[in-house]
mmCIF file of C-alpha atoms and ligand atoms in Angstrom:
data_model
loop_
_atom_site.group_PDB
_atom_site.id
_atom_site.type_symbol
_atom_site.label_atom_id
_atom_site.label_comp_id
_atom_site.label_asym_id
_atom_site.label_seq_id
_atom_site.Cartn_x
_atom_site.Cartn_y
_atom_site.Cartn_z
ATOM 1 C CA MET A 1 0.504 -0.191 0.086
ATOM 2 C CA PRO A 2 1.632 3.110 -0.663
ATOM 3 C CA ILE A 3 1.778 6.303 0.976
ATOM 4 C CA ARG A 4 -0.168 9.583 -0.739
ATOM 5 C CA CYS A 5 2.540 12.841 -1.317
ATOM 6 C CA GLU A 6 1.394 16.368 -1.428
ATOM 7 C CA ILE A 7 3.379 19.231 -2.249
ATOM 8 C CA VAL A 8 2.088 22.628 -1.974
ATOM 9 C CA SER A 9 4.166 25.734 -2.065
ATOM 10 C CA GLN A 10 2.987 29.165 -2.075
ATOM 11 C CA ASP A 11 1.338 29.642 -4.692
ATOM 12 C CA ARG A 12 -0.037 26.234 -6.460
ATOM 13 C CA MET A 13 -0.310 22.305 -5.734
ATOM 14 C CA VAL A 14 3.123 21.603 -7.554
ATOM 15 C CA TRP A 15 2.222 17.698 -7.229
ATOM 16 C CA GLU A 16 0.187 14.934 -5.501
ATOM 17 C CA GLY A 17 -0.158 11.454 -6.336
ATOM 18 C CA ASP A 18 1.133 7.863 -4.090
ATOM 19 C CA ALA A 19 4.710 6.950 -3.387
ATOM 20 C CA ASP A 20 6.536 3.995 -2.487
ATOM 21 C CA ILE A 21 8.791 6.188 -0.205
ATOM 22 C CA VAL A 22 9.251 10.363 -0.494
ATOM 23 C CA ILE A 23 12.386 11.475 1.068
ATOM 24 C CA ILE A 24 12.496 15.059 2.354
ATOM 25 C CA PRO A 25 15.419 17.113 3.197
ATOM 26 C CA GLY A 26 14.838 17.815 6.799
ATOM 27 C CA THR A 27 16.396 20.484 8.881
ATOM 28 C CA GLU A 28 17.994 17.617 11.219
ATOM 29 C CA GLY A 29 19.015 15.254 7.850
ATOM 30 C CA GLU A 30 17.525 13.277 5.072
ATOM 31 C CA MET A 31 14.469 11.315 5.613
ATOM 32 C CA GLY A 32 13.182 8.499 3.541
ATOM 33 C CA ILE A 33 9.103 8.165 4.635
ATOM 34 C CA LEU A 34 7.332 5.122 3.999
ATOM 35 C CA PRO A 35 3.885 3.729 4.092
ATOM 36 C CA ARG A 36 2.495 3.655 7.804
ATOM 37 C CA HIS A 37 5.428 6.261 8.760
ATOM 38 C CA ALA A 38 4.637 7.275 12.977
ATOM 39 C CA PRO A 39 3.280 11.111 12.904
ATOM 40 C CA LEU A 40 5.848 13.383 12.308
ATOM 41 C CA LEU A 41 5.954 17.226 11.874
ATOM 42 C CA SER A 42 9.790 18.676 10.902
ATOM 43 C CA THR A 43 11.193 21.225 9.261
ATOM 44 C CA MET A 44 12.625 21.877 5.948
ATOM 45 C CA LYS A 45 16.099 22.781 4.932
ATOM 46 C CA PHE A 46 17.058 24.235 1.008
ATOM 47 C CA GLY A 47 17.315 20.852 -1.181
ATOM 48 C CA ILE A 48 16.549 17.621 -3.274
ATOM 49 C CA LEU A 49 12.928 15.793 -2.450
ATOM 50 C CA LYS A 50 12.530 12.403 -3.897
ATOM 51 C CA VAL A 51 8.691 10.563 -4.888
ATOM 52 C CA ARG A 52 9.820 7.154 -5.867
ATOM 53 C CA THR A 53 6.546 5.186 -7.210
ATOM 54 C CA GLN A 54 6.332 1.489 -8.721
ATOM 55 C CA GLY A 55 10.479 2.461 -10.513
ATOM 56 C CA ARG A 56 9.549 5.439 -11.144
ATOM 57 C CA GLU A 57 11.260 8.901 -9.666
ATOM 58 C CA GLU A 58 9.944 12.886 -9.336
ATOM 59 C CA VAL A 59 12.775 14.984 -8.214
ATOM 60 C CA PHE A 60 11.601 18.669 -6.951
ATOM 61 C CA ALA A 61 14.192 21.345 -5.711
ATOM 62 C CA ILE A 62 12.253 22.586 -1.831
ATOM 63 C CA SER A 63 13.091 26.383 -0.863
ATOM 64 C CA GLY A 64 12.536 25.474 2.713
ATOM 65 C CA GLY A 65 8.884 24.637 4.767
ATOM 66 C CA ILE A 66 7.847 22.352 6.952
ATOM 67 C CA VAL A 67 6.477 18.685 6.497
ATOM 68 C CA GLU A 68 3.552 16.609 7.974
ATOM 69 C CA VAL A 69 3.656 13.311 8.044
ATOM 70 C CA GLN A 70 0.688 11.112 8.757
ATOM 71 C CA PRO A 71 0.680 6.903 8.973
ATOM 72 C CA ASP A 72 -0.866 7.154 5.098
ATOM 73 C CA ILE A 73 -0.094 10.577 3.911
ATOM 74 C CA VAL A 74 2.678 13.494 3.864
ATOM 75 C CA THR A 75 2.231 16.748 3.083
ATOM 76 C CA VAL A 76 4.454 19.421 2.292
ATOM 77 C CA LEU A 77 4.679 22.758 2.678
ATOM 78 C CA ALA A 78 7.383 24.660 1.071
ATOM 79 C CA ASP A 79 8.043 28.265 0.707
ATOM 80 C CA ALA A 80 9.013 27.179 -3.129
ATOM 81 C CA ALA A 81 8.590 24.141 -5.142
ATOM 82 C CA GLU A 82 9.159 22.977 -8.071
ATOM 83 C CA ASN A 83 9.287 19.455 -9.988
ATOM 84 C CA VAL A 84 13.495 20.040 -11.659
ATOM 85 C CA GLU A 85 12.106 19.047 -15.036
ATOM 86 C CA GLU A 86 9.836 22.019 -14.932
ATOM 87 C CA ILE A 87 12.753 24.421 -13.777
ATOM 88 C CA ASP A 88 13.114 27.207 -16.229
ATOM 89 C CA VAL A 89 16.946 27.323 -16.218
ATOM 90 C CA ALA A 90 17.215 30.907 -18.068
ATOM 91 C CA ARG A 91 14.837 32.693 -14.993
ATOM 92 C CA ALA A 92 16.890 30.827 -12.758
ATOM 93 C CA GLU A 93 20.163 32.152 -13.604
ATOM 94 C CA ALA A 94 18.826 35.811 -14.548
ATOM 95 C CA ALA A 95 17.389 35.778 -10.662
ATOM 96 C CA ARG A 96 20.771 34.648 -9.495
ATOM 97 C CA GLN A 97 23.169 37.391 -11.538
ATOM 98 C CA ARG A 98 20.212 39.958 -10.321
ATOM 99 C CA ALA A 99 20.681 39.236 -7.263
ATOM 100 C CA GLU A 100 24.602 39.052 -6.826
ATOM 101 C CA GLU A 101 24.553 42.369 -8.540
ATOM 102 C CA PHE A 102 22.530 43.787 -5.726
ATOM 103 C CA LEU A 103 23.993 41.861 -3.287
ATOM 104 C CA LYS A 104 27.621 42.978 -4.414
ATOM 105 C CA ALA A 105 26.956 46.756 -3.156
ATOM 106 C CA GLY A 106 26.737 45.446 0.325
ATOM 107 C CA PRO A 107 23.817 45.765 3.008
ATOM 108 C CA PRO A 108 21.761 48.970 2.548
ATOM 109 C CA PRO A 109 19.806 50.858 4.692
ATOM 110 C CA ASP A 110 16.774 48.418 4.056
ATOM 111 C CA THR A 111 17.667 45.571 5.468
ATOM 112 C CA ASP A 112 14.630 43.228 4.402
ATOM 113 C CA ALA A 113 14.846 43.360 0.583
ATOM 114 C CA TYR A 114 18.878 42.639 1.181
ATOM 115 C CA LEU A 115 17.816 39.677 3.045
ATOM 116 C CA ALA A 116 15.118 38.464 0.500
ATOM 117 C CA MET A 117 17.975 39.083 -2.218
ATOM 118 C CA GLU A 118 19.738 36.627 -0.517
ATOM 119 C CA ALA A 119 16.808 34.146 -0.302
ATOM 120 C CA ALA A 120 16.278 34.620 -3.748
ATOM 121 C CA LEU A 121 19.896 33.968 -4.614
ATOM 122 C CA ARG A 122 19.678 30.498 -2.741
ATOM 123 C CA ARG A 123 16.565 30.050 -4.480
ATOM 124 C CA SER A 124 18.478 30.311 -8.122
ATOM 125 C CA ASN A 125 21.579 28.936 -6.927
ATOM 126 C CA LEU A 126 19.337 25.786 -5.546
ATOM 127 C CA ARG A 127 16.849 25.705 -8.874
ATOM 128 C CA LEU A 128 20.385 25.446 -11.214
ATOM 129 C CA GLU A 129 21.996 22.952 -8.878
ATOM 130 C CA ALA A 130 18.781 20.699 -8.917
ATOM 131 C CA ALA A 131 17.959 21.391 -12.973
ATOM 132 C CA ARG A 132 21.965 20.271 -13.323
ATOM 133 C CA ARG A 133 22.298 17.436 -11.310
ATOM 134 C CA TYR A 134 19.261 15.567 -11.619
ATOM 135 C CA ARG A 135 17.400 16.780 -14.846
ATOM 136 C CA ARG A 136 16.575 13.651 -16.741
ATOM 137 C CA GLY A 137 17.720 13.621 -20.465
ATOM 138 C CA VAL A 138 20.542 15.694 -19.467
ATOM 139 C CA SER A 139 23.925 14.495 -19.613
ATOM 140 C CA ARG A 140 25.507 14.725 -16.219
ATOM 141 C CA PRO A 141 28.724 14.920 -14.675
ATOM 142 C CA THR A 142 30.127 11.615 -13.531
ATOM 143 C CA ASP A 143 32.783 12.215 -11.165
ATOM 144 C CA TYR A 144 30.679 14.125 -8.145
ATOM 145 C CA GLY A 145 29.150 10.765 -6.473
ATOM 146 C CA GLU A 146 28.704 7.522 -6.502
ATOM 147 C CA GLY A 147 26.977 6.612 -10.080
ATOM 148 C CA GLY A 148 25.103 8.995 -12.683
ATOM 149 C CA SER A 149 21.914 7.541 -12.613
ATOM 150 C CA THR A 150 18.883 9.688 -10.481
ATOM 151 C CA THR A 151 18.068 6.670 -8.000
ATOM 152 C CA GLY A 152 20.080 5.821 -5.057
ATOM 153 C CA ARG A 153 21.766 9.484 -4.426
ATOM 154 C CA GLY A 154 21.354 10.742 -1.390
HETATM 155 P P1 ATP B 1 11.946 34.843 -9.958
HETATM 156 O O1 ATP B 1 13.074 35.700 -9.015
HETATM 157 O O2 ATP B 1 12.881 34.194 -11.488
HETATM 158 O O3 ATP B 1 10.818 35.597 -10.021
HETATM 159 P P2 ATP B 1 11.754 33.823 -7.454
HETATM 160 O O4 ATP B 1 12.243 32.691 -6.562
HETATM 161 O O5 ATP B 1 11.443 35.532 -7.222
HETATM 162 O O6 ATP B 1 12.301 33.778 -8.907
HETATM 163 P P3 ATP B 1 8.698 33.618 -7.561
HETATM 164 O O7 ATP B 1 8.170 34.642 -8.031
HETATM 165 O O8 ATP B 1 8.919 33.558 -5.886
HETATM 166 O O9 ATP B 1 9.918 33.449 -7.740
HETATM 167 O O10 ATP B 1 7.769 32.460 -7.555
HETATM 168 C C1 ATP B 1 7.035 32.745 -8.467
HETATM 169 C C2 ATP B 1 6.404 30.924 -8.887
HETATM 170 O O11 ATP B 1 7.078 30.470 -9.865
HETATM 171 C C3 ATP B 1 6.894 30.243 -7.835
HETATM 172 O O12 ATP B 1 5.458 28.825 -8.312
HETATM 173 C C4 ATP B 1 7.958 29.488 -7.884
HETATM 174 O O13 ATP B 1 8.407 27.695 -7.914
HETATM 175 C C5 ATP B 1 8.637 29.564 -9.492
HETATM 176 N N1 ATP B 1 9.299 29.710 -9.992
HETATM 177 C C6 ATP B 1 10.564 30.497 -9.873
HETATM 178 N N2 ATP B 1 11.931 30.368 -10.410
HETATM 179 C C7 ATP B 1 11.062 29.675 -11.504
HETATM 180 C C8 ATP B 1 12.110 29.055 -12.167
HETATM 181 N N3 ATP B 1 14.015 29.187 -12.875
HETATM 182 N N4 ATP B 1 11.844 27.661 -13.193
HETATM 183 C C9 ATP B 1 10.648 27.291 -12.696
HETATM 184 N N5 ATP B 1 9.620 28.088 -12.205
HETATM 185 C C10 ATP B 1 10.372 29.012 -10.769
#
């Protein structure tokens, strides 16, 4: 029996479906959630979330948030989340350059704007890295991990 998984971000439902296992980027470390897992509430760091079902794997870039686990459902509430297949690399690259340009000037009087740009830089860097490493059909370097498949990498 699979476990239900819902991935929601601030502005949309990103993905929902059944999973054999959901691998979460928990703040305290990666967590593999199987069906009938004990109830759990955790924060998530910026990282990669994987949903595996019947030999298929969906990979998501998660820009932090919280996850609630019940025995039959995993609910991911992310600040931002994208399936790696839908990441617009040009947009992420433009966002990264914009943020870097802004931050180069150092902390301005408006600290909120500075912190927002820092967060934008982290989001864009995560998207670029996630697209580079996990997108299907893109050739991946083989020298950074234990093999080149999208499965099996932690
Ligand atoms: P940008 O500066 O490029 O707009 P952002 O992080 O500020 O990036 P938001 O405006 O917060 O983007 O996000 C709006 C929506 O667009 C969200 O659903 C987010 O998941 C999505 N999104 C943001 N950047 C990308 C991207 N590079 N590729 C695909 N979806 C993206």
